[in-house]
Amino acid sequence: TLLAGMGVLIGAQFLVLAPIGRFRRAVRGYRENGSTFAFDETGAPPEIAELAAEFRTMAQDVENRQENMKGLLRQRDLLVRETNHRVKNNLQIVASLLSLQSRRISEPGAKAQFDLARQRVATLALLHRHLYEQRDTETVNLRSFFTQLMSQLLSAYGQRARSVVSVVDMRVPPSVAIPLGLIVTEAVTNAMKYAFPDNRQGQLELVVTIANGRGHMTLRDDGVGIGEEVGGDRTGMGDILMRGFADQVSGTLSVDEAPGGGTRIQLDFDPGEPPERPESADD
């Protein structure tokens, strides 16, 4: 009886438990490295061999689906790149056309409007580069964006003023970055038009902070100040646009004399909630 029991145990070990152990190890290997499911069916009972065959078929189906998904993703990336390339070219064409038309206009007021329109298009083009050339279509790095935007705007005016940029290192959705960028564009344009008469040199300071879930942006110049500006119109189209952009970020905009002279524009705004992104292996 003892020998019979030992024989049953040994038979169960070789005929059932050992094949089940091999099957379990094969499943674990497939799960851990994603390689082809490999199971040696030698000596395995028919039931386990059939189970292994079904699992192998399932693993092959999963692999086929993954390859199909990779192909679809490659096709999507190609379409996105082509679309972005066309958008980039179209923005450049619009900016170039506005610049060419501005050169042909002699009336100062109309020329200024064409130049401002070109600056707005250039701001959108810069934002587009931040979204797509950095391969992140969901958020914009506010510090990098504003640093490049200020440099781009002042270059258009021959670097008559220098900029000081102090912006919190954070990412915001495009729905927030676009209105903020256009507000800065309007504000810098107004400063260069009215704050520094007779081609005087000056400084523009841009500060953006976040506290208690709200953003605060301040743009100030050290120019002549609102009361001394010649030709400035703080109730004109630029002011209307800035207040409209402020509404898009649930913001409150104010324009007043800066302490120590010059003009100060302040905006309290909602920075939004950037979409959560999965952590990469490098994080």
mmCIF file of C-alpha atoms in Angstrom:
data_model
loop_
_atom_site.group_PDB
_atom_site.id
_atom_site.type_symbol
_atom_site.label_atom_id
_atom_site.label_comp_id
_atom_site.label_asym_id
_atom_site.label_seq_id
_atom_site.Cartn_x
_atom_site.Cartn_y
_atom_site.Cartn_z
ATOM 1 C CA THR A 1 0.000 0.000 0.000
ATOM 2 C CA LEU A 2 2.816 2.382 0.859
ATOM 3 C CA LEU A 3 4.609 1.578 -2.350
ATOM 4 C CA ALA A 4 1.388 2.055 -4.294
ATOM 5 C CA GLY A 5 0.846 5.445 -2.678
ATOM 6 C CA MET A 6 4.392 6.487 -3.458
ATOM 7 C CA GLY A 7 3.902 5.348 -7.020
ATOM 8 C CA VAL A 8 0.770 7.481 -7.322
ATOM 9 C CA LEU A 9 2.595 10.507 -5.944
ATOM 10 C CA ILE A 10 5.550 10.036 -8.261
ATOM 11 C CA GLY A 11 3.244 9.533 -11.214
ATOM 12 C CA ALA A 12 1.266 12.666 -10.330
ATOM 13 C CA GLN A 13 4.504 14.615 -10.026
ATOM 14 C CA PHE A 14 5.775 13.650 -13.472
ATOM 15 C CA LEU A 15 2.459 13.433 -15.304
ATOM 16 C CA VAL A 16 0.529 16.384 -13.797
ATOM 17 C CA LEU A 17 2.446 18.649 -11.419
ATOM 18 C CA ALA A 18 5.630 18.922 -13.504
ATOM 19 C CA PRO A 19 3.740 19.851 -16.737
ATOM 20 C CA ILE A 20 1.649 22.353 -14.775
ATOM 21 C CA GLY A 21 4.829 23.866 -13.368
ATOM 22 C CA ARG A 22 6.332 24.149 -16.865
ATOM 23 C CA PHE A 23 3.122 25.730 -18.107
ATOM 24 C CA ARG A 24 3.160 28.241 -15.250
ATOM 25 C CA ARG A 25 6.798 29.170 -15.959
ATOM 26 C CA ALA A 26 6.030 29.575 -19.671
ATOM 27 C CA VAL A 27 3.118 31.925 -18.865
ATOM 28 C CA ARG A 28 5.308 33.911 -16.458
ATOM 29 C CA GLY A 29 8.043 34.244 -19.084
ATOM 30 C CA TYR A 30 5.559 35.453 -21.678
ATOM 31 C CA ARG A 31 4.111 37.973 -19.249
ATOM 32 C CA GLU A 32 7.496 39.351 -18.169
ATOM 33 C CA ASN A 33 9.301 39.718 -21.496
ATOM 34 C CA GLY A 34 6.499 39.593 -24.042
ATOM 35 C CA SER A 35 8.293 36.981 -26.109
ATOM 36 C CA THR A 36 6.582 34.186 -27.987
ATOM 37 C CA PHE A 37 4.814 31.778 -25.665
ATOM 38 C CA ALA A 38 7.066 28.704 -25.421
ATOM 39 C CA PHE A 39 5.839 25.522 -23.737
ATOM 40 C CA ASP A 40 7.277 22.045 -24.137
ATOM 41 C CA GLU A 41 4.290 19.700 -24.357
ATOM 42 C CA THR A 42 6.424 16.557 -24.110
ATOM 43 C CA GLY A 43 4.877 14.229 -21.548
ATOM 44 C CA ALA A 44 2.067 16.645 -20.717
ATOM 45 C CA PRO A 45 -1.465 15.314 -20.286
ATOM 46 C CA PRO A 46 -3.827 16.047 -23.224
ATOM 47 C CA GLU A 47 -5.794 18.560 -21.157
ATOM 48 C CA ILE A 48 -2.691 20.640 -20.358
ATOM 49 C CA ALA A 49 -1.431 20.358 -23.936
ATOM 50 C CA GLU A 50 -4.805 21.603 -25.185
ATOM 51 C CA LEU A 51 -4.753 24.461 -22.683
ATOM 52 C CA ALA A 52 -1.242 25.410 -23.818
ATOM 53 C CA ALA A 53 -2.344 25.375 -27.465
ATOM 54 C CA GLU A 54 -5.266 27.711 -26.662
ATOM 55 C CA PHE A 55 -2.980 30.029 -24.746
ATOM 56 C CA ARG A 56 -0.479 30.043 -27.618
ATOM 57 C CA THR A 57 -3.252 31.010 -30.034
ATOM 58 C CA MET A 58 -4.410 33.766 -27.705
ATOM 59 C CA ALA A 59 -0.833 35.089 -27.343
ATOM 60 C CA GLN A 60 -0.463 35.174 -31.140
ATOM 61 C CA ASP A 61 -3.740 37.097 -31.465
ATOM 62 C CA VAL A 62 -2.516 39.635 -28.909
ATOM 63 C CA GLU A 63 0.763 40.036 -30.798
ATOM 64 C CA ASN A 64 -1.094 40.543 -34.081
ATOM 65 C CA ARG A 65 -3.308 43.203 -32.507
ATOM 66 C CA GLN A 66 -0.271 44.978 -31.092
ATOM 67 C CA GLU A 67 1.372 45.060 -34.508
ATOM 68 C CA ASN A 68 -1.833 46.462 -36.020
ATOM 69 C CA MET A 69 -1.964 49.132 -33.324
ATOM 70 C CA LYS A 70 1.675 50.062 -33.971
ATOM 71 C CA GLY A 71 0.889 50.443 -37.657
ATOM 72 C CA LEU A 72 -2.108 52.668 -36.904
ATOM 73 C CA LEU A 73 -0.008 54.799 -34.536
ATOM 74 C CA ARG A 74 2.699 55.223 -37.181
ATOM 75 C CA GLN A 75 0.050 56.285 -39.688
ATOM 76 C CA ARG A 76 -1.455 58.723 -37.192
ATOM 77 C CA ASP A 77 1.965 60.238 -36.441
ATOM 78 C CA LEU A 78 2.591 60.740 -40.154
ATOM 79 C CA LEU A 79 -0.770 62.501 -40.570
ATOM 80 C CA VAL A 80 -0.160 64.686 -37.507
ATOM 81 C CA ARG A 81 3.312 65.670 -38.745
ATOM 82 C CA GLU A 82 1.920 66.516 -42.181
ATOM 83 C CA THR A 83 -0.871 68.592 -40.656
ATOM 84 C CA ASN A 84 1.549 70.443 -38.374
ATOM 85 C CA HIS A 85 3.888 71.092 -41.288
ATOM 86 C CA ARG A 86 1.020 72.619 -43.268
ATOM 87 C CA VAL A 87 -0.110 74.748 -40.308
ATOM 88 C CA LYS A 88 3.447 75.972 -39.784
ATOM 89 C CA ASN A 89 3.802 76.886 -43.461
ATOM 90 C CA ASN A 90 0.416 78.623 -43.544
ATOM 91 C CA LEU A 91 1.249 80.728 -40.485
ATOM 92 C CA GLN A 92 4.565 81.720 -42.049
ATOM 93 C CA ILE A 93 2.816 82.637 -45.309
ATOM 94 C CA VAL A 94 0.235 84.788 -43.494
ATOM 95 C CA ALA A 95 2.957 86.561 -41.493
ATOM 96 C CA SER A 96 5.002 87.152 -44.658
ATOM 97 C CA LEU A 97 2.002 88.540 -46.550
ATOM 98 C CA LEU A 98 1.176 90.908 -43.698
ATOM 99 C CA SER A 99 4.809 92.026 -43.551
ATOM 100 C CA LEU A 100 4.948 92.636 -47.322
ATOM 101 C CA GLN A 101 1.683 94.559 -47.266
ATOM 102 C CA SER A 102 2.886 96.651 -44.338
ATOM 103 C CA ARG A 103 5.961 97.735 -46.308
ATOM 104 C CA ARG A 104 3.758 99.005 -49.121
ATOM 105 C CA ILE A 105 1.592 101.149 -46.837
ATOM 106 C CA SER A 106 2.635 104.713 -46.167
ATOM 107 C CA GLU A 107 -0.181 105.732 -43.807
ATOM 108 C CA PRO A 108 1.256 105.239 -40.271
ATOM 109 C CA GLY A 109 -1.986 104.090 -38.629
ATOM 110 C CA ALA A 110 -2.733 101.412 -41.207
ATOM 111 C CA LYS A 111 0.900 100.294 -41.233
ATOM 112 C CA ALA A 112 0.824 99.889 -37.448
ATOM 113 C CA GLN A 113 -2.304 97.724 -37.657
ATOM 114 C CA PHE A 114 -0.693 95.412 -40.216
ATOM 115 C CA ASP A 115 2.427 95.138 -38.042
ATOM 116 C CA LEU A 116 0.298 94.298 -35.012
ATOM 117 C CA ALA A 117 -1.612 91.639 -36.957
ATOM 118 C CA ARG A 118 1.726 90.129 -37.995
ATOM 119 C CA GLN A 119 2.842 90.057 -34.360
ATOM 120 C CA ARG A 120 -0.338 88.218 -33.375
ATOM 121 C CA VAL A 121 0.225 85.617 -36.071
ATOM 122 C CA ALA A 122 3.870 85.275 -34.996
ATOM 123 C CA THR A 123 2.719 84.657 -31.420
ATOM 124 C CA LEU A 124 0.440 81.835 -32.576
ATOM 125 C CA ALA A 125 3.262 80.397 -34.689
ATOM 126 C CA LEU A 126 5.581 80.384 -31.659
ATOM 127 C CA LEU A 127 2.936 78.629 -29.582
ATOM 128 C CA HIS A 128 2.489 76.083 -32.365
ATOM 129 C CA ARG A 129 6.216 75.308 -32.279
ATOM 130 C CA HIS A 130 6.085 74.779 -28.526
ATOM 131 C CA LEU A 131 3.175 72.373 -28.871
ATOM 132 C CA TYR A 132 4.319 70.245 -31.769
ATOM 133 C CA GLU A 133 8.086 70.511 -32.124
ATOM 134 C CA GLN A 134 8.404 69.549 -28.468
ATOM 135 C CA ARG A 135 5.985 66.631 -29.128
ATOM 136 C CA ASP A 136 3.559 67.692 -26.398
ATOM 137 C CA THR A 137 0.185 68.748 -27.763
ATOM 138 C CA GLU A 138 -1.515 68.996 -24.381
ATOM 139 C CA THR A 139 0.589 71.445 -22.376
ATOM 140 C CA VAL A 140 2.919 74.404 -22.864
ATOM 141 C CA ASN A 141 5.942 75.253 -20.710
ATOM 142 C CA LEU A 142 5.010 78.784 -19.683
ATOM 143 C CA ARG A 143 8.535 79.919 -18.771
ATOM 144 C CA SER A 144 10.085 78.807 -22.060
ATOM 145 C CA PHE A 145 7.185 80.175 -24.097
ATOM 146 C CA PHE A 146 7.225 83.636 -22.505
ATOM 147 C CA THR A 147 11.009 83.893 -22.630
ATOM 148 C CA GLN A 148 11.014 83.278 -26.385
ATOM 149 C CA LEU A 149 7.928 85.429 -26.930
ATOM 150 C CA MET A 150 9.449 88.482 -25.231
ATOM 151 C CA SER A 151 12.659 88.073 -27.227
ATOM 152 C CA GLN A 152 10.672 87.755 -30.465
ATOM 153 C CA LEU A 153 8.516 90.813 -29.770
ATOM 154 C CA LEU A 154 11.407 93.082 -28.811
ATOM 155 C CA SER A 155 13.430 91.934 -31.828
ATOM 156 C CA ALA A 156 10.620 93.218 -34.022
ATOM 157 C CA TYR A 157 11.210 96.692 -32.556
ATOM 158 C CA GLY A 158 14.964 96.667 -33.011
ATOM 159 C CA GLN A 159 15.727 95.799 -29.369
ATOM 160 C CA ARG A 160 14.863 99.332 -28.235
ATOM 161 C CA ALA A 161 13.995 97.850 -24.856
ATOM 162 C CA ARG A 162 15.423 94.979 -22.893
ATOM 163 C CA SER A 163 13.315 92.408 -21.099
ATOM 164 C CA VAL A 164 13.431 90.843 -17.651
ATOM 165 C CA VAL A 165 11.395 87.630 -17.503
ATOM 166 C CA SER A 166 10.569 85.874 -14.235
ATOM 167 C CA VAL A 167 7.995 83.168 -14.902
ATOM 168 C CA VAL A 168 7.136 80.182 -12.749
ATOM 169 C CA ASP A 169 8.277 76.884 -14.234
ATOM 170 C CA MET A 170 4.948 75.216 -14.961
ATOM 171 C CA ARG A 171 2.911 73.749 -17.800
ATOM 172 C CA VAL A 172 -0.517 75.038 -18.806
ATOM 173 C CA PRO A 173 -3.078 73.909 -21.396
ATOM 174 C CA PRO A 174 -3.075 75.662 -24.792
ATOM 175 C CA SER A 175 -6.467 77.160 -23.876
ATOM 176 C CA VAL A 176 -4.594 79.178 -21.222
ATOM 177 C CA ALA A 177 -1.303 79.774 -23.043
ATOM 178 C CA ILE A 178 -2.973 81.296 -26.133
ATOM 179 C CA PRO A 179 -4.877 84.113 -24.326
ATOM 180 C CA LEU A 180 -1.884 84.861 -22.082
ATOM 181 C CA GLY A 181 0.453 85.036 -25.067
ATOM 182 C CA LEU A 182 -1.869 87.362 -26.959
ATOM 183 C CA ILE A 183 -2.272 89.612 -23.903
ATOM 184 C CA VAL A 184 1.513 89.911 -23.640
ATOM 185 C CA THR A 185 1.705 90.632 -27.377
ATOM 186 C CA GLU A 186 -0.822 93.471 -27.102
ATOM 187 C CA ALA A 187 0.793 94.874 -23.951
ATOM 188 C CA VAL A 188 4.346 94.858 -25.341
ATOM 189 C CA THR A 189 3.147 96.413 -28.590
ATOM 190 C CA ASN A 190 1.401 99.218 -26.686
ATOM 191 C CA ALA A 191 4.514 99.793 -24.577
ATOM 192 C CA MET A 192 6.777 100.023 -27.621
ATOM 193 C CA LYS A 193 4.359 102.400 -29.342
ATOM 194 C CA TYR A 194 3.650 104.785 -26.485
ATOM 195 C CA ALA A 195 5.879 104.238 -23.434
ATOM 196 C CA PHE A 196 9.215 105.100 -25.034
ATOM 197 C CA PRO A 197 8.809 108.193 -27.227
ATOM 198 C CA ASP A 198 11.610 109.632 -29.335
ATOM 199 C CA ASN A 199 13.239 106.168 -29.608
ATOM 200 C CA ARG A 200 14.315 106.238 -25.970
ATOM 201 C CA GLN A 201 15.594 103.011 -24.410
ATOM 202 C CA GLY A 202 13.621 101.184 -21.775
ATOM 203 C CA GLN A 203 12.917 97.990 -19.917
ATOM 204 C CA LEU A 204 9.969 95.605 -19.814
ATOM 205 C CA GLU A 205 9.528 93.233 -16.903
ATOM 206 C CA LEU A 206 7.257 90.191 -17.080
ATOM 207 C CA VAL A 207 6.487 88.275 -13.890
ATOM 208 C CA VAL A 208 4.162 85.269 -13.573
ATOM 209 C CA THR A 209 3.491 83.503 -10.274
ATOM 210 C CA ILE A 210 1.054 80.873 -9.012
ATOM 211 C CA ALA A 211 -0.472 80.921 -5.543
ATOM 212 C CA ASN A 212 -3.522 79.210 -4.057
ATOM 213 C CA GLY A 213 -4.574 77.798 -7.405
ATOM 214 C CA ARG A 214 -4.587 81.193 -9.170
ATOM 215 C CA GLY A 215 -2.080 82.729 -11.545
ATOM 216 C CA HIS A 216 -0.867 86.302 -11.385
ATOM 217 C CA MET A 217 0.848 88.003 -14.312
ATOM 218 C CA THR A 218 2.409 91.464 -14.210
ATOM 219 C CA LEU A 219 3.923 93.292 -17.169
ATOM 220 C CA ARG A 220 5.428 96.686 -16.399
ATOM 221 C CA ASP A 221 7.561 99.158 -18.280
ATOM 222 C CA ASP A 222 9.729 102.020 -17.057
ATOM 223 C CA GLY A 223 8.434 104.392 -19.712
ATOM 224 C CA VAL A 224 6.753 107.767 -19.445
ATOM 225 C CA GLY A 225 3.598 106.431 -17.785
ATOM 226 C CA ILE A 226 -0.040 106.549 -18.811
ATOM 227 C CA GLY A 227 -0.462 110.233 -18.033
ATOM 228 C CA GLU A 228 2.467 111.211 -20.248
ATOM 229 C CA GLU A 229 1.867 108.871 -23.178
ATOM 230 C CA VAL A 230 1.339 110.594 -26.488
ATOM 231 C CA GLY A 231 -1.226 108.975 -28.759
ATOM 232 C CA GLY A 232 -1.982 106.146 -26.317
ATOM 233 C CA ASP A 233 -5.585 104.949 -26.078
ATOM 234 C CA ARG A 234 -6.180 102.571 -23.185
ATOM 235 C CA THR A 235 -9.838 102.179 -24.202
ATOM 236 C CA GLY A 236 -8.965 101.297 -27.803
ATOM 237 C CA MET A 237 -8.931 97.981 -29.638
ATOM 238 C CA GLY A 238 -5.808 96.722 -27.862
ATOM 239 C CA ASP A 239 -7.409 97.205 -24.448
ATOM 240 C CA ILE A 240 -10.659 95.591 -25.610
ATOM 241 C CA LEU A 241 -8.766 92.574 -26.933
ATOM 242 C CA MET A 242 -6.733 92.174 -23.742
ATOM 243 C CA ARG A 243 -9.871 92.231 -21.605
ATOM 244 C CA GLY A 244 -11.509 89.739 -23.957
ATOM 245 C CA PHE A 245 -8.515 87.415 -23.680
ATOM 246 C CA ALA A 246 -8.607 87.849 -19.894
ATOM 247 C CA ASP A 247 -12.213 86.632 -19.871
ATOM 248 C CA GLN A 248 -11.083 83.429 -21.625
ATOM 249 C CA VAL A 249 -8.959 82.516 -18.585
ATOM 250 C CA SER A 250 -11.524 83.708 -16.022
ATOM 251 C CA GLY A 251 -9.198 86.599 -15.330
ATOM 252 C CA THR A 252 -9.345 90.167 -14.069
ATOM 253 C CA LEU A 253 -7.210 92.731 -15.919
ATOM 254 C CA SER A 254 -6.091 96.094 -14.574
ATOM 255 C CA VAL A 255 -3.927 98.868 -16.047
ATOM 256 C CA ASP A 256 -2.401 101.554 -13.837
ATOM 257 C CA GLU A 257 0.690 103.614 -13.094
ATOM 258 C CA ALA A 258 3.591 101.460 -11.935
ATOM 259 C CA PRO A 259 5.275 102.353 -8.642
ATOM 260 C CA GLY A 260 8.279 104.466 -9.504
ATOM 261 C CA GLY A 261 6.942 105.397 -12.919
ATOM 262 C CA GLY A 262 5.854 103.643 -16.059
ATOM 263 C CA THR A 263 2.797 101.546 -16.775
ATOM 264 C CA ARG A 264 1.757 98.311 -15.111
ATOM 265 C CA ILE A 265 -0.655 95.689 -16.455
ATOM 266 C CA GLN A 266 -1.813 93.039 -14.013
ATOM 267 C CA LEU A 267 -3.838 89.907 -14.652
ATOM 268 C CA ASP A 268 -5.267 87.483 -12.125
ATOM 269 C CA PHE A 269 -6.195 84.290 -13.995
ATOM 270 C CA ASP A 270 -7.144 80.628 -13.767
ATOM 271 C CA PRO A 271 -4.128 78.505 -14.820
ATOM 272 C CA GLY A 272 -6.362 75.549 -15.623
ATOM 273 C CA GLU A 273 -5.659 71.896 -14.965
ATOM 274 C CA PRO A 274 -3.025 70.413 -17.312
ATOM 275 C CA PRO A 275 -3.907 66.849 -18.351
ATOM 276 C CA GLU A 276 -2.142 64.233 -16.297
ATOM 277 C CA ARG A 277 0.599 62.443 -18.227
ATOM 278 C CA PRO A 278 1.921 59.003 -17.383
ATOM 279 C CA GLU A 279 5.364 59.022 -15.830
ATOM 280 C CA SER A 280 8.146 57.947 -18.130
ATOM 281 C CA ALA A 281 10.918 55.587 -17.201
ATOM 282 C CA ASP A 282 13.231 58.586 -16.807
ATOM 283 C CA ASP A 283 11.019 60.291 -14.223
#
